[in-house]
PDB file of C-alpha atoms and ligand atoms in Angstrom:
ATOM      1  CA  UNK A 284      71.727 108.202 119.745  1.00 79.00           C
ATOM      2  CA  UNK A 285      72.545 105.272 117.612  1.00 88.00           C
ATOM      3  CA  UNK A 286      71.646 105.821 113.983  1.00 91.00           C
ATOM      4  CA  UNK A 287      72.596 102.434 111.943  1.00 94.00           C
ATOM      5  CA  UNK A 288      75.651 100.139 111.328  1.00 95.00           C
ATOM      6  CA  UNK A 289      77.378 101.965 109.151  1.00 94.00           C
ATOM      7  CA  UNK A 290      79.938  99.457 108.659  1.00 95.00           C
ATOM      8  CA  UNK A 291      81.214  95.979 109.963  1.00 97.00           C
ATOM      9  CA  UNK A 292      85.152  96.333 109.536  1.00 97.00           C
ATOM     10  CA  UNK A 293      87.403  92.547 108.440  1.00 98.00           C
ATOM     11  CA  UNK A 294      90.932  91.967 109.372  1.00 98.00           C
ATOM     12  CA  UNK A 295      92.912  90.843 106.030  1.00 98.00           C
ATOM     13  CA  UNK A 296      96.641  90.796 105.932  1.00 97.00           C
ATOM     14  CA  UNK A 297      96.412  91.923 102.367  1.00 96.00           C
ATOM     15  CA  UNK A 298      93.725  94.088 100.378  1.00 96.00           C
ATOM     16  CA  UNK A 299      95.292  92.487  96.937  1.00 94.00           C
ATOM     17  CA  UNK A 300      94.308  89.135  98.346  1.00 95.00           C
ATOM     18  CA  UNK A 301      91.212  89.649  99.769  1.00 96.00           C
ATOM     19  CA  UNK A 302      89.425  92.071  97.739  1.00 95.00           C
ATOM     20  CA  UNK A 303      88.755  89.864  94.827  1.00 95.00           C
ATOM     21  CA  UNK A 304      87.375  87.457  97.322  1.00 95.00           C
ATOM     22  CA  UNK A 305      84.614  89.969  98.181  1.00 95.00           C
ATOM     23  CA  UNK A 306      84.143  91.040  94.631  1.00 95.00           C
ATOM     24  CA  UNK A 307      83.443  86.926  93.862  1.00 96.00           C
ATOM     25  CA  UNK A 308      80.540  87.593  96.344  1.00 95.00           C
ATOM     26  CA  UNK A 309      78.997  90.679  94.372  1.00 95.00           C
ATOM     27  CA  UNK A 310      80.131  92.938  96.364  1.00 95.00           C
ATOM     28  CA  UNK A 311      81.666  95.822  94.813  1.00 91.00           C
ATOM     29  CA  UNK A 312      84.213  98.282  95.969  1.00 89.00           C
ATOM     30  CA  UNK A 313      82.737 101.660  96.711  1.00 83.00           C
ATOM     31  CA  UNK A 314      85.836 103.181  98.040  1.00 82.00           C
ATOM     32  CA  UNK A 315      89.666 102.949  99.484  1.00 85.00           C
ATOM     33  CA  UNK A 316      91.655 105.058 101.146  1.00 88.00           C
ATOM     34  CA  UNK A 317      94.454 105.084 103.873  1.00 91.00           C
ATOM     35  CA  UNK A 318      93.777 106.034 107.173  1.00 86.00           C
ATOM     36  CA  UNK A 319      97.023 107.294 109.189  1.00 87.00           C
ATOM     37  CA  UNK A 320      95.873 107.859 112.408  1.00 82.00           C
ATOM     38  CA  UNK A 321      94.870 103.776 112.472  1.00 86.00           C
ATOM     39  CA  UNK A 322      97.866 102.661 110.268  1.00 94.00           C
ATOM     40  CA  UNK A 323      95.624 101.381 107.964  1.00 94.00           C
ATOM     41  CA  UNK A 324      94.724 100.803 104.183  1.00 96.00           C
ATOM     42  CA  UNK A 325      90.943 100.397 103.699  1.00 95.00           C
ATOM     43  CA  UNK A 326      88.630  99.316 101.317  1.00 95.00           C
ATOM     44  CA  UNK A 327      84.957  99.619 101.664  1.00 94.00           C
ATOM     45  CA  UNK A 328      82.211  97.837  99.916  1.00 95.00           C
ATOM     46  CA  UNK A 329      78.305  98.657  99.621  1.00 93.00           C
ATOM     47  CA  UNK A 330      76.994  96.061 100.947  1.00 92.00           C
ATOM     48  CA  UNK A 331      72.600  96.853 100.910  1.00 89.00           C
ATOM     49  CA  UNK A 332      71.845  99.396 103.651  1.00 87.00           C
ATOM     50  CA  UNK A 333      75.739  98.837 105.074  1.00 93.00           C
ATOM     51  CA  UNK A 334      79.050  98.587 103.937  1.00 94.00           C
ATOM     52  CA  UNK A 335      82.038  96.034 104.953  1.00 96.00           C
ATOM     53  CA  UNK A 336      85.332  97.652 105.625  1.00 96.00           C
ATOM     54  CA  UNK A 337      88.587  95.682 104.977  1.00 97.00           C
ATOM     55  CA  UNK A 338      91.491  96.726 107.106  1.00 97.00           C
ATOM     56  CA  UNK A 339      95.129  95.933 106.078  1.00 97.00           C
ATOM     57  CA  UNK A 340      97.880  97.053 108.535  1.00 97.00           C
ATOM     58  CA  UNK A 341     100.523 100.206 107.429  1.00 97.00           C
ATOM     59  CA  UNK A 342     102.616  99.392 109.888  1.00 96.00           C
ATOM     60  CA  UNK A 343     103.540  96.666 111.828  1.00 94.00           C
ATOM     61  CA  UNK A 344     103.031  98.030 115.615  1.00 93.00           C
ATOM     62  CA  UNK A 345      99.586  99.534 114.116  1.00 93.00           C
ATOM     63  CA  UNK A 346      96.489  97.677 116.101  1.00 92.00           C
ATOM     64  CA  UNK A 347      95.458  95.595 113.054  1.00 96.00           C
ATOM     65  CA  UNK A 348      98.854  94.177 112.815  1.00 97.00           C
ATOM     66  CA  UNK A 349      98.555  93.166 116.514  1.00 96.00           C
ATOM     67  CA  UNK A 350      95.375  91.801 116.016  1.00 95.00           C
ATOM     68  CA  UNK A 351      96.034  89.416 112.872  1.00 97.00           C
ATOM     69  CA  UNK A 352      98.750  88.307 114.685  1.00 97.00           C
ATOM     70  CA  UNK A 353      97.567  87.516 118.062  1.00 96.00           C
ATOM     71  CA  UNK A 354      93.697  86.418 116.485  1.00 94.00           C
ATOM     72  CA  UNK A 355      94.571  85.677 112.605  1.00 97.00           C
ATOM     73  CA  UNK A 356      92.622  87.320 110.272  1.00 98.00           C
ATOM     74  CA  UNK A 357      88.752  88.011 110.612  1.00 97.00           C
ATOM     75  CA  UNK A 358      85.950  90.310 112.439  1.00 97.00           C
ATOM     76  CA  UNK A 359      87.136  92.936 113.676  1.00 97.00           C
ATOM     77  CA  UNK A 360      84.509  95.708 114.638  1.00 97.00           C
ATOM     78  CA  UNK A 361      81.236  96.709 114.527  1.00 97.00           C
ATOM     79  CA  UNK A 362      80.942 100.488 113.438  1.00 96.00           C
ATOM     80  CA  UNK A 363      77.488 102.706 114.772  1.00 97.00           C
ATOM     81  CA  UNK A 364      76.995 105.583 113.187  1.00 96.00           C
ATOM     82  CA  UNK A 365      75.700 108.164 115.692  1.00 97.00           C
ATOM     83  CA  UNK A 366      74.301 112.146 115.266  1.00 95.00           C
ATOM     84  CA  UNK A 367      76.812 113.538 117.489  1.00 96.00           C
ATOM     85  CA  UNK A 368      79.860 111.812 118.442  1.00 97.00           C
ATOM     86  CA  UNK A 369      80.949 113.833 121.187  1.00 97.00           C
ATOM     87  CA  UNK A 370      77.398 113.400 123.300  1.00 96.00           C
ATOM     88  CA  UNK A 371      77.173 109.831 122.701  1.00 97.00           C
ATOM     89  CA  UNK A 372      81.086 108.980 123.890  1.00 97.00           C
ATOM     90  CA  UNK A 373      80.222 111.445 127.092  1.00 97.00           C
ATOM     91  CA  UNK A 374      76.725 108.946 127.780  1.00 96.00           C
ATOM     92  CA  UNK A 375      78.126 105.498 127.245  1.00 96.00           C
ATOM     93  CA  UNK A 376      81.750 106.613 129.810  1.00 97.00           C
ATOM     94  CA  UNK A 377      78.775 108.053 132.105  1.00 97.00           C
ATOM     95  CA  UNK A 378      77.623 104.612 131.893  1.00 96.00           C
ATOM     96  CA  UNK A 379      80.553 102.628 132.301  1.00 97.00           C
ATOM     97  CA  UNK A 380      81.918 101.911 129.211  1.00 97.00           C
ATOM     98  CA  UNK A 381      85.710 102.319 128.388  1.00 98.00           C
ATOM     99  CA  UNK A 382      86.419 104.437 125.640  1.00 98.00           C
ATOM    100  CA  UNK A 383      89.798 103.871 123.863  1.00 95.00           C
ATOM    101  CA  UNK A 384      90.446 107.742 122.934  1.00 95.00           C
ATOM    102  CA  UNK A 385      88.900 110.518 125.258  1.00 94.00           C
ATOM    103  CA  UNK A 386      88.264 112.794 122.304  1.00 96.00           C
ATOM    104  CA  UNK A 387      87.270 111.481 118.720  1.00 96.00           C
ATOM    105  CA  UNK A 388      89.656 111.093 115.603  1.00 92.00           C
ATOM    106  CA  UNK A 389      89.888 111.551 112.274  1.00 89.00           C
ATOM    107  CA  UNK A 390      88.426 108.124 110.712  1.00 84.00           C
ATOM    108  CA  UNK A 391      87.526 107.631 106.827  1.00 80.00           C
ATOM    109  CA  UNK A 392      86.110 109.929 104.422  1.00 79.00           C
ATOM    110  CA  UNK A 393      86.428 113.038 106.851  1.00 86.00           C
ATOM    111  CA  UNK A 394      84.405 111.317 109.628  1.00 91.00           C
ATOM    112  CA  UNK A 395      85.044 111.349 113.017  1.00 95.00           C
ATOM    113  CA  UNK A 396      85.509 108.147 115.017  1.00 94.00           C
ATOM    114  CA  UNK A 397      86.116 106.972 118.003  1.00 96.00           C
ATOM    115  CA  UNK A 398      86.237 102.833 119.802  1.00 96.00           C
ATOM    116  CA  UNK A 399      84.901 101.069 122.616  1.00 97.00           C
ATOM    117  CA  UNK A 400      87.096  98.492 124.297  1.00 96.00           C
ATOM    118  CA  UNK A 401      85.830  95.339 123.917  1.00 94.00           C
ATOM    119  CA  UNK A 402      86.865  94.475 127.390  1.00 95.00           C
ATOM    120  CA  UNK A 403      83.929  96.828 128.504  1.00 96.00           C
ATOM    121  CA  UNK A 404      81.166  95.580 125.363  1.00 96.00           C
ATOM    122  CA  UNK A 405      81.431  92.005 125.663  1.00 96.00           C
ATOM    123  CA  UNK A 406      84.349  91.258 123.695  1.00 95.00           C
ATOM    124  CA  UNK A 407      83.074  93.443 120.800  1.00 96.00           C
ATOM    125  CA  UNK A 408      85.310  95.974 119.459  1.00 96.00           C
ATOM    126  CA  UNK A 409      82.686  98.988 118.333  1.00 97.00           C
ATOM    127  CA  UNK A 410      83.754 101.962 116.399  1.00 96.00           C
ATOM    128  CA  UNK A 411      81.234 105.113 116.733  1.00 97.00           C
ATOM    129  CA  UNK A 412      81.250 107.276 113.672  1.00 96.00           C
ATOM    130  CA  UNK A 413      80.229 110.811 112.728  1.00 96.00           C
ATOM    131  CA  UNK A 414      79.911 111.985 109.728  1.00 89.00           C
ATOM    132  CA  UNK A 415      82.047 112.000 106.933  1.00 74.00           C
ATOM    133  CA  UNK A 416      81.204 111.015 103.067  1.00 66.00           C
TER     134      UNK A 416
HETATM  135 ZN1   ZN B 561      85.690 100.889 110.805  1.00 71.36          ZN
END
């Protein structure tokens, strides 16, 4: 079901501050955009055969807020990319797992996402993606 990590996704508080930070590793941006349905801004950066997502909040009540205020900033999530979101979300609930939205939503670049609470994955938030380019 599971194809690769497509992404890891970072908690920052501010794109302008952190990007350069991951442009003095070598990384390089490959794309930004923002995501409404998260309340986020994101920037994404090749990074070899994955990419590492920077989140900055919209909106203060938006989850990333939350979580760089509760946890600071850091890991957030680990992002699968899977053949067919809708099969793989019905498999892992059938198995236990807690699924944060029962149907999937629109994530970056026209994909289709949806997250796994990390109170039911070992204190790991992971994103499942579909799609999307
Ligand atoms: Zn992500």
């Amino acid at each position: 079901l599971i194809k690769w990590v497509n992404h890891i996704g970072v908690a920052v508080r501010s794109l302008q501050e952190r990007v350069p930070l991951y442009r003095a590793l070598g990384l390089e941006v490959a794309a930004g955009e923002e995501v409404p349905s998260e309340m986020v801004r994101v920037a994404f950066f090749s990074a070899g055969g994955t990419r590492i997502e920077l989140l900055e909040p919209t909106a203060p009540d938006s989850p990333i807020a939350k979580f760089i205020a509760a946890r600071g900033e850091g890991l957030h999530h680990i992002c699968l990319e899977v053949d067919d979101i809708r099969a793989t979300m019905a498999e892992l609930a059938g198995q236990g797992f807690r699924l944060v939205s029962e149907e999937p939503k629109p994530g970056a670049h026209g994909s289709q996402v949806c997250f796994i609470h990390p109170k039911s994955a070992g204190g790991v938030l992971i994103e499942l993606c579909q799609g999307g380019e």
